[in-house]
PDB file of N, CA and C in Angstrom:
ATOM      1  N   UNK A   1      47.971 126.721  63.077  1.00  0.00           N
ATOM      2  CA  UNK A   1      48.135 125.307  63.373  1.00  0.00           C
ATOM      3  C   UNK A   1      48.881 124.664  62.203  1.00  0.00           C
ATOM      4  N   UNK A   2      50.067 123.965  62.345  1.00  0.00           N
ATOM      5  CA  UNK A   2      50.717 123.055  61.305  1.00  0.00           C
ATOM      6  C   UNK A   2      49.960 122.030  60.283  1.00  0.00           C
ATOM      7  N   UNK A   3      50.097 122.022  59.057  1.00  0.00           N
ATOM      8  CA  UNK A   3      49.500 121.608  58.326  1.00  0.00           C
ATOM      9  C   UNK A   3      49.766 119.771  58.738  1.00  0.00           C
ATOM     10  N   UNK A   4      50.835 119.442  59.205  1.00  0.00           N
ATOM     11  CA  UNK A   4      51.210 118.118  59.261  1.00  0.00           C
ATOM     12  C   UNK A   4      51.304 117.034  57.867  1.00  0.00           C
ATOM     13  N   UNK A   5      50.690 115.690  58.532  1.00  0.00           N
ATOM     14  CA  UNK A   5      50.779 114.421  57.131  1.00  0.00           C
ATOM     15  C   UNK A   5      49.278 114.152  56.911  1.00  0.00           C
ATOM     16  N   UNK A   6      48.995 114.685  55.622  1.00  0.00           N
ATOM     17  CA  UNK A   6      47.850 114.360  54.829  1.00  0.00           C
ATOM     18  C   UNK A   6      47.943 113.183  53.495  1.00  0.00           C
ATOM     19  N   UNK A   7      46.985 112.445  53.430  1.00  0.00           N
ATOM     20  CA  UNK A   7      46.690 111.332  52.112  1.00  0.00           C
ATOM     21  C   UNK A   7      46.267 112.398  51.381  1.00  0.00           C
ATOM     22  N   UNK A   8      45.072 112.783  52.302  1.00  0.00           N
ATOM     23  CA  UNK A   8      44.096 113.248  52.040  1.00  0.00           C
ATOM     24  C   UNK A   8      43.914 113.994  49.852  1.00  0.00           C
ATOM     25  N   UNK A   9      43.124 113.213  49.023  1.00  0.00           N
ATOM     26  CA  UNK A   9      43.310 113.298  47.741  1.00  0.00           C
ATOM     27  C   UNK A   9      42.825 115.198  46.879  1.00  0.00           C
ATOM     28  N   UNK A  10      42.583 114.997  45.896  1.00  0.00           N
ATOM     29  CA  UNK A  10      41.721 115.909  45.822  1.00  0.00           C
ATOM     30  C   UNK A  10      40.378 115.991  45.853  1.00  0.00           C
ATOM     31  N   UNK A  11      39.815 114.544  45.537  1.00  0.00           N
ATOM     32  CA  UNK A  11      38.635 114.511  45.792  1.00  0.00           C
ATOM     33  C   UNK A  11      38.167 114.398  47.082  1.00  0.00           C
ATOM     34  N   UNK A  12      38.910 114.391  48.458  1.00  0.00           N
ATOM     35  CA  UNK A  12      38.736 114.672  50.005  1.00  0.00           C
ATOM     36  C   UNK A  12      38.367 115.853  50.184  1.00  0.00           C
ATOM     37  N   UNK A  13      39.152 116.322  49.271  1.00  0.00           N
ATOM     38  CA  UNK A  13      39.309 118.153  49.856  1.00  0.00           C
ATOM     39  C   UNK A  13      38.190 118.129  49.645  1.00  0.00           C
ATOM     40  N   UNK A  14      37.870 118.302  47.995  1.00  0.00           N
ATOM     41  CA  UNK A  14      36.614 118.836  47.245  1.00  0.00           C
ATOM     42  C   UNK A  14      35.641 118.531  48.160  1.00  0.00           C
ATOM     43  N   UNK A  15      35.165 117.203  48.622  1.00  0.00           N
ATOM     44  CA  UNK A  15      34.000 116.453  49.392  1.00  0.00           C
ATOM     45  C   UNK A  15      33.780 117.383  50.385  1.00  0.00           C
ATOM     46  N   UNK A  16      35.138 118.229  51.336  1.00  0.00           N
ATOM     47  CA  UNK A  16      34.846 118.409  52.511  1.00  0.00           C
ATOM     48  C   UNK A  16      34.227 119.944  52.197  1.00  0.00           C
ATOM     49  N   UNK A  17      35.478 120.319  51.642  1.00  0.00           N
ATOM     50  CA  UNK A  17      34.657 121.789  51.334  1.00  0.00           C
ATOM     51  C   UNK A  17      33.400 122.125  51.234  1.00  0.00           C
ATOM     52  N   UNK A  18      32.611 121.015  50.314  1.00  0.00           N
ATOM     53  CA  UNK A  18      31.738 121.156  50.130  1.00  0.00           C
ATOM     54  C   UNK A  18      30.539 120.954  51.387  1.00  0.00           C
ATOM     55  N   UNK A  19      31.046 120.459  52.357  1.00  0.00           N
ATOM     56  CA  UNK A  19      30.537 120.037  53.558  1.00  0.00           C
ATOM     57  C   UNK A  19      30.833 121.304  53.936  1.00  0.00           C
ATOM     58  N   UNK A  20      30.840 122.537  53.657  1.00  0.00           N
ATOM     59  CA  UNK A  20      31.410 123.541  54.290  1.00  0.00           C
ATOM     60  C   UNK A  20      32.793 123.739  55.397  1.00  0.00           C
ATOM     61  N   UNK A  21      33.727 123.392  55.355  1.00  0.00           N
ATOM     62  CA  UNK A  21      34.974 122.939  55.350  1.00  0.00           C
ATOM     63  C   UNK A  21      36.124 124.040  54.455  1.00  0.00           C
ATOM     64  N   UNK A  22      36.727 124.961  55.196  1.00  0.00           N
ATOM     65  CA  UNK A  22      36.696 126.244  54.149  1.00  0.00           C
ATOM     66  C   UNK A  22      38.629 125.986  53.999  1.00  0.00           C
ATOM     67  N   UNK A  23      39.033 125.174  54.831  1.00  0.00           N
ATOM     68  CA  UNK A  23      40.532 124.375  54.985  1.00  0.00           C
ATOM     69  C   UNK A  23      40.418 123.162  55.514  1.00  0.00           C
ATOM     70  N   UNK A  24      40.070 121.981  55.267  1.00  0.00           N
ATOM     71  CA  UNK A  24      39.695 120.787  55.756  1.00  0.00           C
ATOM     72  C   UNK A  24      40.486 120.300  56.668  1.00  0.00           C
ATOM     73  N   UNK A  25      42.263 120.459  56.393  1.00  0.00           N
ATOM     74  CA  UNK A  25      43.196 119.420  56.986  1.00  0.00           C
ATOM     75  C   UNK A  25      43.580 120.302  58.483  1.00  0.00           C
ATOM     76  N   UNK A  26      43.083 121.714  58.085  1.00  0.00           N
ATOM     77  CA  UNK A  26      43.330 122.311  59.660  1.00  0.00           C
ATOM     78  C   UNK A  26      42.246 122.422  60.062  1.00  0.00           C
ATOM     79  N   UNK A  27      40.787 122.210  59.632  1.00  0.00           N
ATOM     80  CA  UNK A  27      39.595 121.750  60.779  1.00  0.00           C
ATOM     81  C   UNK A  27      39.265 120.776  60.960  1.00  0.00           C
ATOM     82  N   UNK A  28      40.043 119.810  60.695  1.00  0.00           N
ATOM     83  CA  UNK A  28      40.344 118.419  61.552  1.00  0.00           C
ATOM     84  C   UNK A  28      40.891 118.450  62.466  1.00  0.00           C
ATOM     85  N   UNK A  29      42.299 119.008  62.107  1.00  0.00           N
ATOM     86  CA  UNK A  29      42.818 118.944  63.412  1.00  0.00           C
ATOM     87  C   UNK A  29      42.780 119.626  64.511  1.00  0.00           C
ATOM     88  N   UNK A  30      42.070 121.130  64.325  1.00  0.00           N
ATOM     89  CA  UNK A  30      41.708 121.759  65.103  1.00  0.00           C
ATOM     90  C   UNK A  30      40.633 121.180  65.816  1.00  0.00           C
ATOM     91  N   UNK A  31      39.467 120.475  65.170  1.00  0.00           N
ATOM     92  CA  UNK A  31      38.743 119.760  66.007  1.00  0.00           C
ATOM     93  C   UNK A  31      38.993 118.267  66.938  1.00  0.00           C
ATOM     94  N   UNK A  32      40.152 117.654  66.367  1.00  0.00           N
ATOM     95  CA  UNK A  32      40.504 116.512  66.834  1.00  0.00           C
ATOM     96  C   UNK A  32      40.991 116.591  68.655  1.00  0.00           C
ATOM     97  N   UNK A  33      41.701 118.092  68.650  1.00  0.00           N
ATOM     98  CA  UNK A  33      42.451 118.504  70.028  1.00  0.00           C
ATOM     99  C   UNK A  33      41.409 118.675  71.074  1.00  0.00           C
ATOM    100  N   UNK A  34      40.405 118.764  70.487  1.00  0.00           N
ATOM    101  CA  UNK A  34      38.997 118.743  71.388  1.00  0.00           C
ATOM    102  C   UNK A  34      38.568 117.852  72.048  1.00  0.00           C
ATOM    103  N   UNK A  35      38.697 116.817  71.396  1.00  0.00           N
ATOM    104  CA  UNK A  35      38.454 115.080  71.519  1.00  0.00           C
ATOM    105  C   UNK A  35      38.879 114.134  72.763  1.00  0.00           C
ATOM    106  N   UNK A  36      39.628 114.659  73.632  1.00  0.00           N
ATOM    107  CA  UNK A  36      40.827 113.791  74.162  1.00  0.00           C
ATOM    108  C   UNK A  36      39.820 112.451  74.993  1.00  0.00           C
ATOM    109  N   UNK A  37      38.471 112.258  74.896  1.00  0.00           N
ATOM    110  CA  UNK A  37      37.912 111.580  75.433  1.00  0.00           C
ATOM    111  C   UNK A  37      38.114 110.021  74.759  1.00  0.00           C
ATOM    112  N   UNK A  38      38.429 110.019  73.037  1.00  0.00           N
ATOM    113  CA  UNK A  38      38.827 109.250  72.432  1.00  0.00           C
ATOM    114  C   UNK A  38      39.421 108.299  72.679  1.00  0.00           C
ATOM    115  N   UNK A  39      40.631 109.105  73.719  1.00  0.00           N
ATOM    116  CA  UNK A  39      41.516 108.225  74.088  1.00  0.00           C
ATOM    117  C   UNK A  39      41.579 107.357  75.381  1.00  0.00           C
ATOM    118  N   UNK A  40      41.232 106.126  75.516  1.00  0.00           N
ATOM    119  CA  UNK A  40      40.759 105.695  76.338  1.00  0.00           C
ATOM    120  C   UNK A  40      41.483 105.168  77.699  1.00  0.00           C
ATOM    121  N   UNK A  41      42.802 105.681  77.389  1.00  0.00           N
ATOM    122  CA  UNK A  41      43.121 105.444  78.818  1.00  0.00           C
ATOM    123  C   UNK A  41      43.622 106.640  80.289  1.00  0.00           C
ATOM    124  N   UNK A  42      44.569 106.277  80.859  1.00  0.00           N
ATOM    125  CA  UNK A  42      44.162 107.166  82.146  1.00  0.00           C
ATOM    126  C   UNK A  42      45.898 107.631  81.337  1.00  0.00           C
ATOM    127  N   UNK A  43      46.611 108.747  82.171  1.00  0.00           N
ATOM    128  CA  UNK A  43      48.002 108.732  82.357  1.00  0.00           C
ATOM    129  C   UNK A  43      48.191 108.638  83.405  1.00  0.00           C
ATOM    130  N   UNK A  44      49.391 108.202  83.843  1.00  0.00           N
ATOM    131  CA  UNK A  44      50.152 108.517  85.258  1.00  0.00           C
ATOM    132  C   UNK A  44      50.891 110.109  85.339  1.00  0.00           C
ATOM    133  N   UNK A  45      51.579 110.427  84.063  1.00  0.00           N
ATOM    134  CA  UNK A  45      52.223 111.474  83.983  1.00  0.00           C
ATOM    135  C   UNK A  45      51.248 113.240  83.569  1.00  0.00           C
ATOM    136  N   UNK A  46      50.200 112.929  83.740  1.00  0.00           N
ATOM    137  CA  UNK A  46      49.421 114.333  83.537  1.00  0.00           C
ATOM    138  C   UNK A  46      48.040 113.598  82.629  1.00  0.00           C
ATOM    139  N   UNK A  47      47.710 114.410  81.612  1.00  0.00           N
ATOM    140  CA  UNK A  47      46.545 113.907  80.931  1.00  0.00           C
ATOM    141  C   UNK A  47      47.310 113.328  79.265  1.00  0.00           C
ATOM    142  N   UNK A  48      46.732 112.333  78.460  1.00  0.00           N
ATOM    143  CA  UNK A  48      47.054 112.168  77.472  1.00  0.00           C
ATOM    144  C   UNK A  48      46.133 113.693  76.110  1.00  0.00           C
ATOM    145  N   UNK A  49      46.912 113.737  75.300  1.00  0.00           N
ATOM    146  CA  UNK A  49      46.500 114.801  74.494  1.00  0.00           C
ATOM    147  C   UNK A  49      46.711 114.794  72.799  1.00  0.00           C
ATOM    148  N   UNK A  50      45.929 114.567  71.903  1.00  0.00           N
ATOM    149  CA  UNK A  50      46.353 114.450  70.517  1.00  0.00           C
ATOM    150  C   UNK A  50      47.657 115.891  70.309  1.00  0.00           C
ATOM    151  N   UNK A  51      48.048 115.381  68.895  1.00  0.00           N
ATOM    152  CA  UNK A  51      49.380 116.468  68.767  1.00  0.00           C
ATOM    153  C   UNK A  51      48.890 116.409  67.617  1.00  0.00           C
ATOM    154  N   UNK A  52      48.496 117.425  67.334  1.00  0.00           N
ATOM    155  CA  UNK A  52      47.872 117.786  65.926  1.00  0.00           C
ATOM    156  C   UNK A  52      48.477 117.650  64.240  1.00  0.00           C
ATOM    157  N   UNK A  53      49.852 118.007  64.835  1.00  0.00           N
ATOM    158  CA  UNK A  53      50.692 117.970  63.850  1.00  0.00           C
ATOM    159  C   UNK A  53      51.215 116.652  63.398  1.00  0.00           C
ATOM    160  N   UNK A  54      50.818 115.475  63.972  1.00  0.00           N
ATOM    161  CA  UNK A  54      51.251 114.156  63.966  1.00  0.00           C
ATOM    162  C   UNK A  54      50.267 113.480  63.612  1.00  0.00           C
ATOM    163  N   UNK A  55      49.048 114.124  63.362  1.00  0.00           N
ATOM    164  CA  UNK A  55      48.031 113.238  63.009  1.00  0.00           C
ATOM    165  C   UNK A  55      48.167 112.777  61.180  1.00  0.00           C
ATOM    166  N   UNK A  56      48.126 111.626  61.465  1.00  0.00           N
ATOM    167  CA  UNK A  56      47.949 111.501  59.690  1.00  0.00           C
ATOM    168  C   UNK A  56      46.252 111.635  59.346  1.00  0.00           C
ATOM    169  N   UNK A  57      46.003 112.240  58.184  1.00  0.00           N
ATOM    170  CA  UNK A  57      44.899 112.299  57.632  1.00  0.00           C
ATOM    171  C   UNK A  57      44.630 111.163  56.416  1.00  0.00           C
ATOM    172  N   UNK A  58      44.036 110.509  56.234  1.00  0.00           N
ATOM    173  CA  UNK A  58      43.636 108.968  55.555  1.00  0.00           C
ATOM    174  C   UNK A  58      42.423 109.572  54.231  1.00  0.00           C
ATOM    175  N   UNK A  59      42.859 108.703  53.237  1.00  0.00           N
ATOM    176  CA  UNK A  59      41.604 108.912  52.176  1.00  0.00           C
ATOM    177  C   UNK A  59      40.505 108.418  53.043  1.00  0.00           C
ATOM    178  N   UNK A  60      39.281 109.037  52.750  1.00  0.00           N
ATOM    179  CA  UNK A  60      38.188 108.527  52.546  1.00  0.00           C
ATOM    180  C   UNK A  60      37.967 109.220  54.409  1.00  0.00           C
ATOM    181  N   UNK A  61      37.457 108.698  55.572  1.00  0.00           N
ATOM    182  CA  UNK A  61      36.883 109.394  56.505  1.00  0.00           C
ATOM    183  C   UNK A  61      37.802 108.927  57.594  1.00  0.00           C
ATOM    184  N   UNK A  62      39.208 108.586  57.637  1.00  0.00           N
ATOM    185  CA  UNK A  62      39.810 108.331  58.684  1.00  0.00           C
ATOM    186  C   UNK A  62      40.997 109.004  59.197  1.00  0.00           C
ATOM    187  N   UNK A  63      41.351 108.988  60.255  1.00  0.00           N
ATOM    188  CA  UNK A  63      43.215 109.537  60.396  1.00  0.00           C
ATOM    189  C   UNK A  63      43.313 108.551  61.580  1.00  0.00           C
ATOM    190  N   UNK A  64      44.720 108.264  61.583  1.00  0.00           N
ATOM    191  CA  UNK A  64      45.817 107.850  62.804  1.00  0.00           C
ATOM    192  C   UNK A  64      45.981 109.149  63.198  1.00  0.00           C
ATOM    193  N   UNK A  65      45.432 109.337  64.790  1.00  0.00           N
ATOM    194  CA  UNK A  65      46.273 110.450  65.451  1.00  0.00           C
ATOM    195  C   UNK A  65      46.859 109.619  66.540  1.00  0.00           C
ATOM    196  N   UNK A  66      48.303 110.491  66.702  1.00  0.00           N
ATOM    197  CA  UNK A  66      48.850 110.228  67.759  1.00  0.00           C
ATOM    198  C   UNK A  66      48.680 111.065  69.001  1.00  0.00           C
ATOM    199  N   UNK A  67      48.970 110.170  70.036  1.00  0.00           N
ATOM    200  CA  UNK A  67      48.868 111.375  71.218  1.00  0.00           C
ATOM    201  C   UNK A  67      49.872 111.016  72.310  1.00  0.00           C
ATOM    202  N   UNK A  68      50.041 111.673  73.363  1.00  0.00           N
ATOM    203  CA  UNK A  68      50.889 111.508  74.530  1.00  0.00           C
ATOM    204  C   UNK A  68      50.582 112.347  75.412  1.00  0.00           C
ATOM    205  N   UNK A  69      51.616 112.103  76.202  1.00  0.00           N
ATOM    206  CA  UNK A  69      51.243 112.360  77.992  1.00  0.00           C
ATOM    207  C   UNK A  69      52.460 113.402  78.310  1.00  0.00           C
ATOM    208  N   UNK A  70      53.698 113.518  77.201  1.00  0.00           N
ATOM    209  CA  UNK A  70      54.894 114.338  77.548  1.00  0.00           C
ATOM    210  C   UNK A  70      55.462 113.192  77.837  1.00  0.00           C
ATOM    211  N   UNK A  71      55.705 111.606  77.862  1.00  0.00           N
ATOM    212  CA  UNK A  71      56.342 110.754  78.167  1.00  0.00           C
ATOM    213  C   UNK A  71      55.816 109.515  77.460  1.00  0.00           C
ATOM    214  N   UNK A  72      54.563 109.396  77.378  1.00  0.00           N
ATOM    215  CA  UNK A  72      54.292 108.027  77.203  1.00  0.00           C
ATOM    216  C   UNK A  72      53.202 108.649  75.521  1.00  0.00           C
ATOM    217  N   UNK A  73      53.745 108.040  73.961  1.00  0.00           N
ATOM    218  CA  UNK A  73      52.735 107.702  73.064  1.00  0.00           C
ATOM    219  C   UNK A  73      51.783 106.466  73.176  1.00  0.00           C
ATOM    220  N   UNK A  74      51.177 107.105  72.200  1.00  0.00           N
ATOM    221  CA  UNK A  74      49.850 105.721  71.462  1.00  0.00           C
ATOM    222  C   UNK A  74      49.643 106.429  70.273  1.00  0.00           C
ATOM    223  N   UNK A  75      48.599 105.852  69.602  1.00  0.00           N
ATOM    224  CA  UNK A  75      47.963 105.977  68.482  1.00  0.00           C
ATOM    225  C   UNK A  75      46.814 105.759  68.281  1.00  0.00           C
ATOM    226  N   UNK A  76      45.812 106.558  67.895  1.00  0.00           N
ATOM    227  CA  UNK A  76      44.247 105.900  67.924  1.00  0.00           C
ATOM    228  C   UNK A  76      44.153 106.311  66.297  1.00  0.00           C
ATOM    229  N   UNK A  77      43.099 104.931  65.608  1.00  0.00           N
ATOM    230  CA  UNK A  77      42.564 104.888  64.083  1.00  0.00           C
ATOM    231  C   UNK A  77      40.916 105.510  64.583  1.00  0.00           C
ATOM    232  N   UNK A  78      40.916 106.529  63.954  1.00  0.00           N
ATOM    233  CA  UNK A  78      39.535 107.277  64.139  1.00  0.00           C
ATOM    234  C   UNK A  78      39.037 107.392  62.702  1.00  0.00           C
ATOM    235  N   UNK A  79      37.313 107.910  62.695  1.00  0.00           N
ATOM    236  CA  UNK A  79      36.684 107.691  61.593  1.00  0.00           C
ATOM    237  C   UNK A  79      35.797 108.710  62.011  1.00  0.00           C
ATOM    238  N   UNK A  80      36.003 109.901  61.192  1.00  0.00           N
ATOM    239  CA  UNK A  80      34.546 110.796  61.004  1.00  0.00           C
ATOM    240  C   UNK A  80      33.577 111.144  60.557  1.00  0.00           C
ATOM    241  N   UNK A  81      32.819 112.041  60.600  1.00  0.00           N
ATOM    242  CA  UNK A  81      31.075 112.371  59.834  1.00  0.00           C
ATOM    243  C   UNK A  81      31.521 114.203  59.950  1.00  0.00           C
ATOM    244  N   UNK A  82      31.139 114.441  58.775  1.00  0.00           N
ATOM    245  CA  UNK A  82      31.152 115.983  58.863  1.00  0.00           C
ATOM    246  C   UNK A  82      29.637 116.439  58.935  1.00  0.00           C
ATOM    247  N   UNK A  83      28.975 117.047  59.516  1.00  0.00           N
ATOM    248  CA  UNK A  83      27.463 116.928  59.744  1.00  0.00           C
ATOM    249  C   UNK A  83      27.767 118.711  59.678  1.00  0.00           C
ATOM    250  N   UNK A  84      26.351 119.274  59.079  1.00  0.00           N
ATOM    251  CA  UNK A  84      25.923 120.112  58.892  1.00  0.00           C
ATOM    252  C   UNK A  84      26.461 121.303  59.499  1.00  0.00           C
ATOM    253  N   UNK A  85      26.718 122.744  59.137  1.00  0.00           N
ATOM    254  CA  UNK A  85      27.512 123.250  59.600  1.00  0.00           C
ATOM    255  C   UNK A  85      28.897 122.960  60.278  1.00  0.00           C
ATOM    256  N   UNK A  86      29.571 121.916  59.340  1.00  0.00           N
ATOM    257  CA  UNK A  86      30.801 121.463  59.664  1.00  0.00           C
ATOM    258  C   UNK A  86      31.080 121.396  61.168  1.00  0.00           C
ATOM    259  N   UNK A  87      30.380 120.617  61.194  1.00  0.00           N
ATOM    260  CA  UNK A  87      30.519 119.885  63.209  1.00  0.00           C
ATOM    261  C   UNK A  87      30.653 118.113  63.025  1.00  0.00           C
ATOM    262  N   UNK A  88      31.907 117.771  63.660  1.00  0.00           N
ATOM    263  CA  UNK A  88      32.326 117.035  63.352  1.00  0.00           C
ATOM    264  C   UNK A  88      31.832 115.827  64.680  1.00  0.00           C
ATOM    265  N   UNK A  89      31.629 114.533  63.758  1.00  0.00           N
ATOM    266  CA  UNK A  89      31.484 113.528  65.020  1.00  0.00           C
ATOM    267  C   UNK A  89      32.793 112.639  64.774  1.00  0.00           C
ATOM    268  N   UNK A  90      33.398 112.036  65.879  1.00  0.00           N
ATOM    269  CA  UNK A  90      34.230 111.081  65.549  1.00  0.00           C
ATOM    270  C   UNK A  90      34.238 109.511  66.400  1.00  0.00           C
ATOM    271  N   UNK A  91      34.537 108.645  66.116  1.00  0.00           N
ATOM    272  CA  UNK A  91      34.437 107.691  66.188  1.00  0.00           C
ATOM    273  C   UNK A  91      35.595 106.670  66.593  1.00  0.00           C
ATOM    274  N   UNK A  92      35.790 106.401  67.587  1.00  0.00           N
ATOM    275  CA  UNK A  92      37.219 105.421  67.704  1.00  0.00           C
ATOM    276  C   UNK A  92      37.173 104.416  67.118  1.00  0.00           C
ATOM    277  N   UNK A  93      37.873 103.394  66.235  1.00  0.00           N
ATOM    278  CA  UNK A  93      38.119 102.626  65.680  1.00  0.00           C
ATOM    279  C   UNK A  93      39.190 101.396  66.102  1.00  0.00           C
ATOM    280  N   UNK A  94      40.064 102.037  66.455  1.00  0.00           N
ATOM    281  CA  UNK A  94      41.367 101.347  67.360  1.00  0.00           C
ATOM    282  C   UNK A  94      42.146 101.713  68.050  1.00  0.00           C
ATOM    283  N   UNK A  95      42.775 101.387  68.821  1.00  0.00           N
ATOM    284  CA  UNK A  95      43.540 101.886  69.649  1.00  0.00           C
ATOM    285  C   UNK A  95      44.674 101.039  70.334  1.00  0.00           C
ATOM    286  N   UNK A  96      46.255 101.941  69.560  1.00  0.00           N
ATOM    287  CA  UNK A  96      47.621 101.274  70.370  1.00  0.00           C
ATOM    288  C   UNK A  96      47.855 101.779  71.744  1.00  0.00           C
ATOM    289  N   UNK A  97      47.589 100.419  72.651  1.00  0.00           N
ATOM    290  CA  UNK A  97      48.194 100.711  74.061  1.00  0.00           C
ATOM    291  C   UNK A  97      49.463 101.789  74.282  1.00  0.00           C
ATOM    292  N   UNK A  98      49.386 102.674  74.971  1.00  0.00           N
ATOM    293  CA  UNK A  98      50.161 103.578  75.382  1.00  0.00           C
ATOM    294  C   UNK A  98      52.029 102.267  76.370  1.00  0.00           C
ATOM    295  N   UNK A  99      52.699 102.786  75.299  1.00  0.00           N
ATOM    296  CA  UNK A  99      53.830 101.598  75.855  1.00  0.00           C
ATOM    297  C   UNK A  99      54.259 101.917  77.191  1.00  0.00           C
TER     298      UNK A  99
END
């Protein structure tokens, strides 16, 4: 999986690792592609889907991921919890209407 756009500091890394997190910025995003419920609207053109490689990763517990349909973007501001055995919860925060 592509490493993509990370903030993400050294003291992120360190934090996550330690959360057991053994590559942080690719088990985000590997877990983010899981998610698509996040995104709260319908498509006309198939299903909407994060793109892993487009997600920005944010200091501290957030990323902008983007997603699309193969035609139509958005953007959702998400916020996570790394919980025990690195299982991730996430949280929608905001969300750009799909244009």
């Amino acid at each position: 999986m592509a490493r993509g756009n990370t903030l993400l500091g050294r003291d992120d890394i360190s934090r996550l690792m330690k959360l057991g997190l053994s590559d942080p910025p690719v088990a985000l995003r590997r877990d983010l592609v899981t998610h698509s419920e996040l995104i709260p609207f319908k498509s006309g053109q198939g299903r909407f889907q994060f793109i892993p490689q487009e997600a920005i990763l944010l200091p501290g517990q957030w990323v902008c991921a983007y997603y699309e349909d193969g035609h139509t973007p958005g953007h959702v501001l998400l916020q996570y919890e790394v919980r025990p055995g690195g299982r991730f919860v996430w949280r929608r925060l905001a969300v750009g209407r799909p244009d």
